[in-house]
XYZ file of C-alpha atoms in Angstrom:
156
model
C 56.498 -63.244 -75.121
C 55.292 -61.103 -77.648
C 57.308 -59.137 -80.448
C 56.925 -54.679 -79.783
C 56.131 -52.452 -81.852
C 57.526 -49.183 -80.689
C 57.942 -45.708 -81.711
C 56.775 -41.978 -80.334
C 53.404 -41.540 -79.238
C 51.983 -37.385 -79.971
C 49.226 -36.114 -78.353
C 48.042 -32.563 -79.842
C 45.017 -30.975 -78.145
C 44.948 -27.985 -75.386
C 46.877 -27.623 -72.575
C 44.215 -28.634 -70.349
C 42.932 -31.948 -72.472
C 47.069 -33.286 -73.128
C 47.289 -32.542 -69.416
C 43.853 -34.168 -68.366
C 45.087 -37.186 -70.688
C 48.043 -37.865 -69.242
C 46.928 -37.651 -65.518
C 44.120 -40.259 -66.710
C 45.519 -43.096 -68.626
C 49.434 -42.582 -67.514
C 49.128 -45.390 -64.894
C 52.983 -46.177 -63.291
C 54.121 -50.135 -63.819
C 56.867 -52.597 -62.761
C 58.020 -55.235 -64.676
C 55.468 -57.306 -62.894
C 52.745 -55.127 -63.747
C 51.964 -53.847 -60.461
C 50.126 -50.514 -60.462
C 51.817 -47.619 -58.831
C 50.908 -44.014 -58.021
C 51.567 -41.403 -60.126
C 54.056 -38.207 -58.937
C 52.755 -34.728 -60.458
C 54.625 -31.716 -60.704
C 52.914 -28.945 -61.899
C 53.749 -24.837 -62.603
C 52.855 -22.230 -65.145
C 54.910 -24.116 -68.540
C 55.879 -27.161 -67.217
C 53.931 -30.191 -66.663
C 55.458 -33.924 -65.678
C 54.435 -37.163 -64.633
C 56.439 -39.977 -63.226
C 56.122 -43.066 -61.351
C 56.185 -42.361 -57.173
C 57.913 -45.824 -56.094
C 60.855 -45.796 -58.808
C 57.992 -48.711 -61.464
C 60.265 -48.504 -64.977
C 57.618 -46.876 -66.773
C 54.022 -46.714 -67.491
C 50.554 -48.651 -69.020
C 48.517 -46.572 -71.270
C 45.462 -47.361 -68.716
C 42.354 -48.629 -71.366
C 44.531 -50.733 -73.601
C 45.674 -54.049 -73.687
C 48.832 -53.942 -73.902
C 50.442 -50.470 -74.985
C 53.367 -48.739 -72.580
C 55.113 -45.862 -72.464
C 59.136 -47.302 -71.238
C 60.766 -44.216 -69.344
C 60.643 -42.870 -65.853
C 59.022 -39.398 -66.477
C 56.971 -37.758 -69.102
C 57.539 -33.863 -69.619
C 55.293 -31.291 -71.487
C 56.635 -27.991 -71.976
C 54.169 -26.174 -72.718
C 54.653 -23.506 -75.414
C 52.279 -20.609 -76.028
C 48.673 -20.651 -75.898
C 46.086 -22.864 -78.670
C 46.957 -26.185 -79.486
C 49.725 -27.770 -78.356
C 51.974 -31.149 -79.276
C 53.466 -33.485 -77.031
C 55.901 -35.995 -78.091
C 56.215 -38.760 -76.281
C 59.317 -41.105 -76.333
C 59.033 -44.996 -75.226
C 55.818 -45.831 -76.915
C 55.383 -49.867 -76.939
C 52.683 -52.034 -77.951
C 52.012 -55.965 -77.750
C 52.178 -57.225 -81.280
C 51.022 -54.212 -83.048
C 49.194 -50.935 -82.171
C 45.565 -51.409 -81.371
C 44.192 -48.384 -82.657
C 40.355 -48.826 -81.638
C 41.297 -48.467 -78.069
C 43.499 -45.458 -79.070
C 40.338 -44.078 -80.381
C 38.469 -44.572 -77.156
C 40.966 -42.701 -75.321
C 41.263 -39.887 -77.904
C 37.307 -39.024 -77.625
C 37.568 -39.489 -74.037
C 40.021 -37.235 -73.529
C 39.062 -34.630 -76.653
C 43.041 -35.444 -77.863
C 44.643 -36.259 -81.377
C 46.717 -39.306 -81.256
C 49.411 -40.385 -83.824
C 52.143 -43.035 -83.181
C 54.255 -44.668 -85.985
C 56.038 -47.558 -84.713
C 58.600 -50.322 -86.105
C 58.482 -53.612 -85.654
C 61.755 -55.596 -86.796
C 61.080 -58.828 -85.535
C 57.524 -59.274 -88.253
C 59.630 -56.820 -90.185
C 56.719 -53.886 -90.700
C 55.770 -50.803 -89.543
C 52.319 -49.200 -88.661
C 51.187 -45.518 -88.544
C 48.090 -44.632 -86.670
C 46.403 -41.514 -86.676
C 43.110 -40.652 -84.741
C 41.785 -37.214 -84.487
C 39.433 -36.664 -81.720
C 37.945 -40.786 -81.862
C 37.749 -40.951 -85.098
C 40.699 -42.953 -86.589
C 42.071 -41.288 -89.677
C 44.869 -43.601 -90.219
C 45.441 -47.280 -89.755
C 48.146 -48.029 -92.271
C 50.445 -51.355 -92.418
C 53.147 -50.581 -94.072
C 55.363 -53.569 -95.767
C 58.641 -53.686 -96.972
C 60.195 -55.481 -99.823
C 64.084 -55.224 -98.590
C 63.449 -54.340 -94.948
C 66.748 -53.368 -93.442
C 67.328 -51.182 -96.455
C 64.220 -49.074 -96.967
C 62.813 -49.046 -93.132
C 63.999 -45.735 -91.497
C 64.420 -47.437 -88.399
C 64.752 -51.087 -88.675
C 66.160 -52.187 -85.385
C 63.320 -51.018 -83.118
C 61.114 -53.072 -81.977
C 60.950 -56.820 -82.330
């Protein structure tokens, strides 16, 4: 069983592209890992995705082993130009794999950044990739780590 390394996933791109993104790689999984469909609901400045059959969350479709834990994913969409979406949830296997991250982000023409905590290997690790090119792949070590991490019971 592997140790997770979890924190927020953003996406920042247009409407279309985070929307186009979502409807792409958000692929709905039980604890099994059983594939599900995906429920859309759509209007004018709202946007969400969630699982059809009631699967606890969803598999970031092109990675190993990265999820999103939660039973819907909302984007409000505010304005026109580029927007941000934060997404809550974010788990990988072990650490963050950010070369498939980057595959995803040209695909989709997104920016991806996720910072996430690991307690159990006691570390963190911020990614940033702006449209397939990765811009950040940082492991970030800790002398004392329940004292300096910001969050040091996630993950693990």
């Amino acid at each position: 069983m592997p140790n997770w390394c979890e924190g927020d996933l953003k996406v920042r791109g247009s409407k279309e592209d985070i929307i186009n993104f979502l409807k792409g790689v958000m692929q709905p999984v039980d604890f099994l890992g059983a594939s599900g469909e995906q429920k859309i609901v759509e209007d004018e400045f709202h946007f969400k995705i969630e699982p059809l059959n009631g699967e606890w969350g969803f598999w970031i479709a092109g990675t190993h082993r990265h999820f999103i834990e939660s039973k819907s994913i909302d984007f409000w969409f505010e304005g026109e130009g580029e927007q941000v979406l934060v997404i809550e949830g974010f788990k990988a296997a072990w650490s963050i794999n950010p070369e498939a991250l980057s595959e995803l982000s040209k695909q989709y023409n997104v920016d991806l950044r996720v910072y996430g905590f690991e307690c159990g290997m006691q570390f963190n690790q911020e990614v940033e990739i702006h449209k397939g090119k990765i811009v950040k792949n940082s492991d970030i070590q800790f002398d004392d780590y329940d004292w300096e991490c910001a969050c040091p019971r996630l993950g693990g």
